[in-house]
């Protein structure tokens, strides 16, 4: 590195448990994982380069290595082992960190060596930040201030019982509060934000339904003094130099890449040079697999336990024809489990990803987790017929017509189809006419053979994620009348163990007309 001083800032985000190149779901080697980042960090260290390593959140959910962690095992949580190996100095919790509840998160933090930062998570009782808002580092002759922020939408996805006594405040206001204080103490001000941008800064394309979920551009436009903005949450890759002077970096997901920002020069005359680095260009460092070996052995034994069998039609090869436009047996099965547990006459679920394979003939725990990987709890909401009508119109916007061909609306995801937001209902009969404009496509909606009226009162069983208004603003936490502690995956495991064999005839209660 040239200049009087300098260092390399390394950031990764949204790892979702992909800590090593060995996938803890199928135990196959993949061309990505944070063990490859360890190789790179050791290279930088051997060159004598100072580093600041930041984990921008959503690290402890998404793969069995972290999802199946049990404190009573006596093993250290994998994320703490990861942070220690990589030399992570800053951890900015993401929304998925709260899937396991505050108590579980505190067990991890108690043994962490990293600085956990978030300026907009506030203790309701005292008005003080729950985590430290920022930290100042000395790196390469520069004073570096790092401010942590998280999307304010967490309470839309997690019920109060998961985040008791906490408020997630709007990020721009909190940044305006803290940035001047930090700026007075540092040469370089970095904001590490577990959130993204509502629009693509290069094309102007809309990227999310509600701009408040991803306010990276608002931070740059409305908060003077930010030199470097690190974003995540959206699983995007991007480097963008803003007109305001701040550099915006998004470093992808799943350990497939990370960002390196070289900071050279001296106070008052430093320079930033950012690049995205592909994990596949580096060999994995075997020491990380060795660290995780005891936990991987425990997880593998759980994952490969046979649970039962399933009919061939539980497989999925084409979600458009098998799942989204007609009822699939796996969707029917999950909806039945929700009905049985909640007692709600109307229920809904979704296919969490367009690439999911469904279930094989011999079903193991790994197969269930592969198809339902979110840590969702269930609840019952009481809503009006009008709310249900609005929700179904939103569901119907998933499709567009290209001539006579049904396609997925690109507004539901150009990089990744947001299948997890396409809800499929049971307990009602409904029809969509795709030749009609979005917002007017619901042509039939009945319950118990009678048309549902706007003022009808209805009970619906669904996930707390959806009930809090995620992607469906007509739902809200105030509508929840009952909650259930079990995860959907728990219900699936218990069901197949009890039944032994899954054979379900789907109820074709919805119809797509075009």
PDB file of C-alpha atoms in Angstrom, residues 34-243:
ATOM      1  CA  UNK A  34     -16.113 -17.707   4.534  1.00  0.00           C
ATOM      2  CA  UNK A  35     -13.236 -20.174   4.914  1.00  0.00           C
ATOM      3  CA  UNK A  36     -12.062 -18.648   1.625  1.00  0.00           C
ATOM      4  CA  UNK A  37     -12.201 -15.205   3.179  1.00  0.00           C
ATOM      5  CA  UNK A  38      -9.949 -16.507   5.952  1.00  0.00           C
ATOM      6  CA  UNK A  39      -7.380 -17.411   3.297  1.00  0.00           C
ATOM      7  CA  UNK A  40      -7.526 -13.849   1.975  1.00  0.00           C
ATOM      8  CA  UNK A  41      -7.266 -12.255   5.420  1.00  0.00           C
ATOM      9  CA  UNK A  42      -4.175 -14.316   6.158  1.00  0.00           C
ATOM     10  CA  UNK A  43      -2.677 -13.110   2.869  1.00  0.00           C
ATOM     11  CA  UNK A  44      -3.288  -9.491   3.867  1.00  0.00           C
ATOM     12  CA  UNK A  45      -1.762 -10.141   7.266  1.00  0.00           C
ATOM     13  CA  UNK A  46       1.343 -11.708   5.728  1.00  0.00           C
ATOM     14  CA  UNK A  47       1.796  -8.553   3.631  1.00  0.00           C
ATOM     15  CA  UNK A  48       1.727  -6.497   6.801  1.00  0.00           C
ATOM     16  CA  UNK A  49      -1.528  -4.758   5.926  1.00  0.00           C
ATOM     17  CA  UNK A  50      -3.709  -3.584   8.774  1.00  0.00           C
ATOM     18  CA  UNK A  51      -7.321  -4.716   8.440  1.00  0.00           C
ATOM     19  CA  UNK A  52     -10.709  -3.894   9.877  1.00  0.00           C
ATOM     20  CA  UNK A  53     -13.133  -6.801   9.366  1.00  0.00           C
ATOM     21  CA  UNK A  54     -16.876  -6.152   9.587  1.00  0.00           C
ATOM     22  CA  UNK A  55     -19.756  -8.633   9.637  1.00  0.00           C
ATOM     23  CA  UNK A  56     -22.797  -6.678   8.421  1.00  0.00           C
ATOM     24  CA  UNK A  57     -25.404  -9.072   9.808  1.00  0.00           C
ATOM     25  CA  UNK A  58     -27.737 -11.978   9.049  1.00  0.00           C
ATOM     26  CA  UNK A  59     -25.031 -14.430  10.025  1.00  0.00           C
ATOM     27  CA  UNK A  60     -26.650 -16.767  12.557  1.00  0.00           C
ATOM     28  CA  UNK A  61     -29.645 -18.008  10.540  1.00  0.00           C
ATOM     29  CA  UNK A  62     -30.079 -19.936   7.335  1.00  0.00           C
ATOM     30  CA  UNK A  63     -28.092 -23.179   7.564  1.00  0.00           C
ATOM     31  CA  UNK A  64     -28.198 -26.142   9.965  1.00  0.00           C
ATOM     32  CA  UNK A  65     -24.763 -25.268  11.384  1.00  0.00           C
ATOM     33  CA  UNK A  66     -26.347 -22.247  13.057  1.00  0.00           C
ATOM     34  CA  UNK A  67     -30.069 -23.041  13.026  1.00  0.00           C
ATOM     35  CA  UNK A  68     -29.620 -26.271  14.978  1.00  0.00           C
ATOM     36  CA  UNK A  69     -27.193 -24.874  17.524  1.00  0.00           C
ATOM     37  CA  UNK A  70     -27.989 -25.991  21.073  1.00  0.00           C
ATOM     38  CA  UNK A  71     -26.371 -24.159  24.008  1.00  0.00           C
ATOM     39  CA  UNK A  72     -26.640 -27.299  26.123  1.00  0.00           C
ATOM     40  CA  UNK A  73     -24.215 -29.038  23.741  1.00  0.00           C
ATOM     41  CA  UNK A  74     -21.413 -27.225  25.561  1.00  0.00           C
ATOM     42  CA  UNK A  75     -19.964 -26.030  22.241  1.00  0.00           C
ATOM     43  CA  UNK A  76     -19.255 -22.390  21.430  1.00  0.00           C
ATOM     44  CA  UNK A  77     -21.731 -20.801  19.020  1.00  0.00           C
ATOM     45  CA  UNK A  78     -20.287 -21.059  15.492  1.00  0.00           C
ATOM     46  CA  UNK A  79     -20.587 -17.319  14.829  1.00  0.00           C
ATOM     47  CA  UNK A  80     -18.271 -16.538  17.732  1.00  0.00           C
ATOM     48  CA  UNK A  81     -15.771 -19.108  16.478  1.00  0.00           C
ATOM     49  CA  UNK A  82     -16.042 -17.573  13.003  1.00  0.00           C
ATOM     50  CA  UNK A  83     -15.508 -14.028  14.240  1.00  0.00           C
ATOM     51  CA  UNK A  84     -12.478 -15.049  16.254  1.00  0.00           C
ATOM     52  CA  UNK A  85     -10.910 -16.874  13.288  1.00  0.00           C
ATOM     53  CA  UNK A  86     -11.530 -14.017  10.851  1.00  0.00           C
ATOM     54  CA  UNK A  87     -10.580 -11.314  13.316  1.00  0.00           C
ATOM     55  CA  UNK A  88     -14.001  -9.665  13.042  1.00  0.00           C
ATOM     56  CA  UNK A  89     -13.997  -6.471  15.094  1.00  0.00           C
ATOM     57  CA  UNK A  90     -17.491  -5.192  14.250  1.00  0.00           C
ATOM     58  CA  UNK A  91     -20.736  -7.150  14.139  1.00  0.00           C
ATOM     59  CA  UNK A  92     -23.877  -5.288  13.084  1.00  0.00           C
ATOM     60  CA  UNK A  93     -26.852  -7.561  13.874  1.00  0.00           C
ATOM     61  CA  UNK A  94     -29.306  -8.072  11.031  1.00  0.00           C
ATOM     62  CA  UNK A  95     -33.018  -8.811  11.141  1.00  0.00           C
ATOM     63  CA  UNK A  96     -32.491 -12.594  11.115  1.00  0.00           C
ATOM     64  CA  UNK A  97     -30.352 -12.390  14.237  1.00  0.00           C
ATOM     65  CA  UNK A  98     -33.606 -11.827  16.126  1.00  0.00           C
ATOM     66  CA  UNK A  99     -35.298 -14.998  14.794  1.00  0.00           C
ATOM     67  CA  UNK A 100     -34.084 -16.872  17.860  1.00  0.00           C
ATOM     68  CA  UNK A 101     -35.234 -14.303  20.404  1.00  0.00           C
ATOM     69  CA  UNK A 102     -33.349 -11.803  22.496  1.00  0.00           C
ATOM     70  CA  UNK A 103     -32.356 -14.323  25.153  1.00  0.00           C
ATOM     71  CA  UNK A 104     -30.680 -16.554  22.571  1.00  0.00           C
ATOM     72  CA  UNK A 105     -28.897 -13.582  21.065  1.00  0.00           C
ATOM     73  CA  UNK A 106     -27.586 -12.511  24.449  1.00  0.00           C
ATOM     74  CA  UNK A 107     -26.106 -15.967  25.064  1.00  0.00           C
ATOM     75  CA  UNK A 108     -24.052 -15.485  21.910  1.00  0.00           C
ATOM     76  CA  UNK A 109     -23.052 -11.891  22.666  1.00  0.00           C
ATOM     77  CA  UNK A 110     -21.876 -12.815  26.155  1.00  0.00           C
ATOM     78  CA  UNK A 111     -19.050 -14.870  24.622  1.00  0.00           C
ATOM     79  CA  UNK A 112     -18.261 -12.605  21.668  1.00  0.00           C
ATOM     80  CA  UNK A 113     -15.031 -10.690  21.169  1.00  0.00           C
ATOM     81  CA  UNK A 114     -16.507  -8.419  18.475  1.00  0.00           C
ATOM     82  CA  UNK A 115     -18.077  -4.995  19.004  1.00  0.00           C
ATOM     83  CA  UNK A 116     -21.838  -5.369  18.454  1.00  0.00           C
ATOM     84  CA  UNK A 117     -23.073  -2.056  17.052  1.00  0.00           C
ATOM     85  CA  UNK A 118     -26.529  -0.687  16.310  1.00  0.00           C
ATOM     86  CA  UNK A 119     -27.575   2.897  16.938  1.00  0.00           C
ATOM     87  CA  UNK A 120     -31.283   2.605  16.195  1.00  0.00           C
ATOM     88  CA  UNK A 121     -32.220  -0.320  18.474  1.00  0.00           C
ATOM     89  CA  UNK A 122     -33.507   1.437  21.578  1.00  0.00           C
ATOM     90  CA  UNK A 123     -34.554   0.228  25.026  1.00  0.00           C
ATOM     91  CA  UNK A 124     -38.128   1.438  25.344  1.00  0.00           C
ATOM     92  CA  UNK A 125     -37.946   1.916  29.106  1.00  0.00           C
ATOM     93  CA  UNK A 126     -34.809   4.070  29.191  1.00  0.00           C
ATOM     94  CA  UNK A 127     -34.477   5.465  25.686  1.00  0.00           C
ATOM     95  CA  UNK A 128     -30.873   4.243  25.551  1.00  0.00           C
ATOM     96  CA  UNK A 129     -29.355   2.179  22.762  1.00  0.00           C
ATOM     97  CA  UNK A 130     -29.451  -1.579  23.344  1.00  0.00           C
ATOM     98  CA  UNK A 131     -26.079  -2.095  21.660  1.00  0.00           C
ATOM     99  CA  UNK A 132     -23.246   0.391  21.425  1.00  0.00           C
ATOM    100  CA  UNK A 133     -24.076   2.850  18.639  1.00  0.00           C
ATOM    101  CA  UNK A 134     -20.527   3.223  17.336  1.00  0.00           C
ATOM    102  CA  UNK A 135     -16.884   2.410  17.905  1.00  0.00           C
ATOM    103  CA  UNK A 136     -13.668   4.281  17.083  1.00  0.00           C
ATOM    104  CA  UNK A 137     -10.648   2.342  15.782  1.00  0.00           C
ATOM    105  CA  UNK A 138      -7.052   3.289  15.064  1.00  0.00           C
ATOM    106  CA  UNK A 139      -6.077   1.766  11.735  1.00  0.00           C
ATOM    107  CA  UNK A 140      -3.052   2.598   9.613  1.00  0.00           C
ATOM    108  CA  UNK A 141      -2.553   5.988  11.184  1.00  0.00           C
ATOM    109  CA  UNK A 142      -6.221   6.934  10.778  1.00  0.00           C
ATOM    110  CA  UNK A 143      -9.018   7.205  13.301  1.00  0.00           C
ATOM    111  CA  UNK A 144     -11.961   5.241  11.900  1.00  0.00           C
ATOM    112  CA  UNK A 145     -15.470   5.619  13.279  1.00  0.00           C
ATOM    113  CA  UNK A 146     -18.007   2.864  12.583  1.00  0.00           C
ATOM    114  CA  UNK A 147     -21.714   3.499  13.167  1.00  0.00           C
ATOM    115  CA  UNK A 148     -24.050   0.488  13.162  1.00  0.00           C
ATOM    116  CA  UNK A 149     -27.660   0.596  11.910  1.00  0.00           C
ATOM    117  CA  UNK A 150     -30.377  -1.958  11.104  1.00  0.00           C
ATOM    118  CA  UNK A 151     -33.530  -1.800   8.993  1.00  0.00           C
ATOM    119  CA  UNK A 152     -36.354  -0.416  11.084  1.00  0.00           C
ATOM    120  CA  UNK A 153     -38.688  -3.136   9.782  1.00  0.00           C
ATOM    121  CA  UNK A 154     -37.633  -5.802  12.299  1.00  0.00           C
ATOM    122  CA  UNK A 155     -40.838  -5.369  14.387  1.00  0.00           C
ATOM    123  CA  UNK A 156     -42.842  -6.133  11.236  1.00  0.00           C
ATOM    124  CA  UNK A 157     -41.197  -9.553  11.064  1.00  0.00           C
ATOM    125  CA  UNK A 158     -40.700 -10.416  14.718  1.00  0.00           C
ATOM    126  CA  UNK A 159     -43.344 -10.372  17.387  1.00  0.00           C
ATOM    127  CA  UNK A 160     -42.815  -8.413  20.600  1.00  0.00           C
ATOM    128  CA  UNK A 161     -42.031 -11.657  22.443  1.00  0.00           C
ATOM    129  CA  UNK A 162     -38.891 -12.036  20.314  1.00  0.00           C
ATOM    130  CA  UNK A 163     -37.726  -8.451  20.856  1.00  0.00           C
ATOM    131  CA  UNK A 164     -39.249  -7.498  24.238  1.00  0.00           C
ATOM    132  CA  UNK A 165     -38.899  -3.869  25.238  1.00  0.00           C
ATOM    133  CA  UNK A 166     -37.059  -2.820  22.089  1.00  0.00           C
ATOM    134  CA  UNK A 167     -37.898  -0.179  19.499  1.00  0.00           C
ATOM    135  CA  UNK A 168     -36.288  -0.033  16.059  1.00  0.00           C
ATOM    136  CA  UNK A 169     -36.197   3.638  15.195  1.00  0.00           C
ATOM    137  CA  UNK A 170     -35.956   5.254  11.740  1.00  0.00           C
ATOM    138  CA  UNK A 171     -32.321   5.164  10.695  1.00  0.00           C
ATOM    139  CA  UNK A 172     -31.964   8.628   9.160  1.00  0.00           C
ATOM    140  CA  UNK A 173     -32.946  10.414  12.358  1.00  0.00           C
ATOM    141  CA  UNK A 174     -30.593   8.256  14.413  1.00  0.00           C
ATOM    142  CA  UNK A 175     -27.749   8.784  11.981  1.00  0.00           C
ATOM    143  CA  UNK A 176     -28.279  12.549  12.159  1.00  0.00           C
ATOM    144  CA  UNK A 177     -28.020  12.265  15.931  1.00  0.00           C
ATOM    145  CA  UNK A 178     -24.781  10.262  16.032  1.00  0.00           C
ATOM    146  CA  UNK A 179     -22.786  11.215  12.918  1.00  0.00           C
ATOM    147  CA  UNK A 180     -21.689  14.679  14.168  1.00  0.00           C
ATOM    148  CA  UNK A 181     -20.464  13.161  17.443  1.00  0.00           C
ATOM    149  CA  UNK A 182     -18.517  10.458  15.626  1.00  0.00           C
ATOM    150  CA  UNK A 183     -17.176  12.833  12.974  1.00  0.00           C
ATOM    151  CA  UNK A 184     -15.584  14.984  15.653  1.00  0.00           C
ATOM    152  CA  UNK A 185     -13.533  11.972  16.791  1.00  0.00           C
ATOM    153  CA  UNK A 186     -12.437  10.384  13.518  1.00  0.00           C
ATOM    154  CA  UNK A 187     -10.801  10.901  10.143  1.00  0.00           C
ATOM    155  CA  UNK A 188     -12.984   8.410   8.280  1.00  0.00           C
ATOM    156  CA  UNK A 189     -16.658   7.768   9.077  1.00  0.00           C
ATOM    157  CA  UNK A 190     -18.108   4.394   8.098  1.00  0.00           C
ATOM    158  CA  UNK A 191     -21.781   3.465   8.407  1.00  0.00           C
ATOM    159  CA  UNK A 192     -22.432  -0.277   8.471  1.00  0.00           C
ATOM    160  CA  UNK A 193     -26.150  -0.656   7.753  1.00  0.00           C
ATOM    161  CA  UNK A 194     -28.045  -3.916   7.651  1.00  0.00           C
ATOM    162  CA  UNK A 195     -30.355  -2.569   5.010  1.00  0.00           C
ATOM    163  CA  UNK A 196     -30.095  -1.640   1.374  1.00  0.00           C
ATOM    164  CA  UNK A 197     -31.459   0.867  -1.103  1.00  0.00           C
ATOM    165  CA  UNK A 198     -35.082   1.261  -2.172  1.00  0.00           C
ATOM    166  CA  UNK A 199     -33.912   2.026  -5.712  1.00  0.00           C
ATOM    167  CA  UNK A 200     -30.921   0.949  -7.721  1.00  0.00           C
ATOM    168  CA  UNK A 201     -28.697   4.051  -7.605  1.00  0.00           C
ATOM    169  CA  UNK A 202     -27.427   3.342 -11.137  1.00  0.00           C
ATOM    170  CA  UNK A 203     -30.695   2.604 -12.946  1.00  0.00           C
ATOM    171  CA  UNK A 204     -33.375   4.081 -10.681  1.00  0.00           C
ATOM    172  CA  UNK A 205     -35.246   0.762 -10.718  1.00  0.00           C
ATOM    173  CA  UNK A 206     -37.445   0.136  -7.670  1.00  0.00           C
ATOM    174  CA  UNK A 207     -36.049  -2.664  -5.508  1.00  0.00           C
ATOM    175  CA  UNK A 208     -38.492  -2.961  -2.606  1.00  0.00           C
ATOM    176  CA  UNK A 209     -42.165  -2.501  -1.813  1.00  0.00           C
ATOM    177  CA  UNK A 210     -41.722  -0.015   1.035  1.00  0.00           C
ATOM    178  CA  UNK A 211     -38.766   2.385   0.874  1.00  0.00           C
ATOM    179  CA  UNK A 212     -38.452   2.519   4.664  1.00  0.00           C
ATOM    180  CA  UNK A 213     -37.084  -1.026   4.688  1.00  0.00           C
ATOM    181  CA  UNK A 214     -33.990   0.043   2.728  1.00  0.00           C
ATOM    182  CA  UNK A 215     -32.929   3.658   3.239  1.00  0.00           C
ATOM    183  CA  UNK A 216     -29.313   3.628   2.179  1.00  0.00           C
ATOM    184  CA  UNK A 217     -29.775   6.377  -0.400  1.00  0.00           C
ATOM    185  CA  UNK A 218     -31.639   8.521   2.124  1.00  0.00           C
ATOM    186  CA  UNK A 219     -28.703   8.192   4.502  1.00  0.00           C
ATOM    187  CA  UNK A 220     -26.311   9.515   1.887  1.00  0.00           C
ATOM    188  CA  UNK A 221     -28.646  12.286   0.732  1.00  0.00           C
ATOM    189  CA  UNK A 222     -29.788  13.521   4.139  1.00  0.00           C
ATOM    190  CA  UNK A 223     -26.886  12.885   6.528  1.00  0.00           C
ATOM    191  CA  UNK A 224     -23.709  14.891   5.753  1.00  0.00           C
ATOM    192  CA  UNK A 225     -20.405  13.481   6.852  1.00  0.00           C
ATOM    193  CA  UNK A 226     -20.679   9.820   5.785  1.00  0.00           C
ATOM    194  CA  UNK A 227     -17.579   8.694   3.899  1.00  0.00           C
ATOM    195  CA  UNK A 228     -18.375   5.020   3.373  1.00  0.00           C
ATOM    196  CA  UNK A 229     -21.769   3.285   3.547  1.00  0.00           C
ATOM    197  CA  UNK A 230     -21.759  -0.509   3.815  1.00  0.00           C
ATOM    198  CA  UNK A 231     -25.135  -2.061   2.967  1.00  0.00           C
ATOM    199  CA  UNK A 232     -26.635  -5.541   3.033  1.00  0.00           C
ATOM    200  CA  UNK A 233     -30.002  -7.258   3.556  1.00  0.00           C
ATOM    201  CA  UNK A 234     -30.894  -7.320  -0.156  1.00  0.00           C
ATOM    202  CA  UNK A 235     -28.271  -9.887  -1.218  1.00  0.00           C
ATOM    203  CA  UNK A 236     -27.037  -7.512  -3.923  1.00  0.00           C
ATOM    204  CA  UNK A 237     -23.563  -6.671  -5.163  1.00  0.00           C
ATOM    205  CA  UNK A 238     -22.756  -3.078  -5.953  1.00  0.00           C
ATOM    206  CA  UNK A 239     -20.188  -0.308  -5.659  1.00  0.00           C
ATOM    207  CA  UNK A 240     -21.415   3.221  -6.283  1.00  0.00           C
ATOM    208  CA  UNK A 241     -19.808   6.602  -5.817  1.00  0.00           C
ATOM    209  CA  UNK A 242     -22.526   9.058  -4.819  1.00  0.00           C
ATOM    210  CA  UNK A 243     -22.659  12.712  -5.921  1.00  0.00           C
TER     211      UNK A 243
END
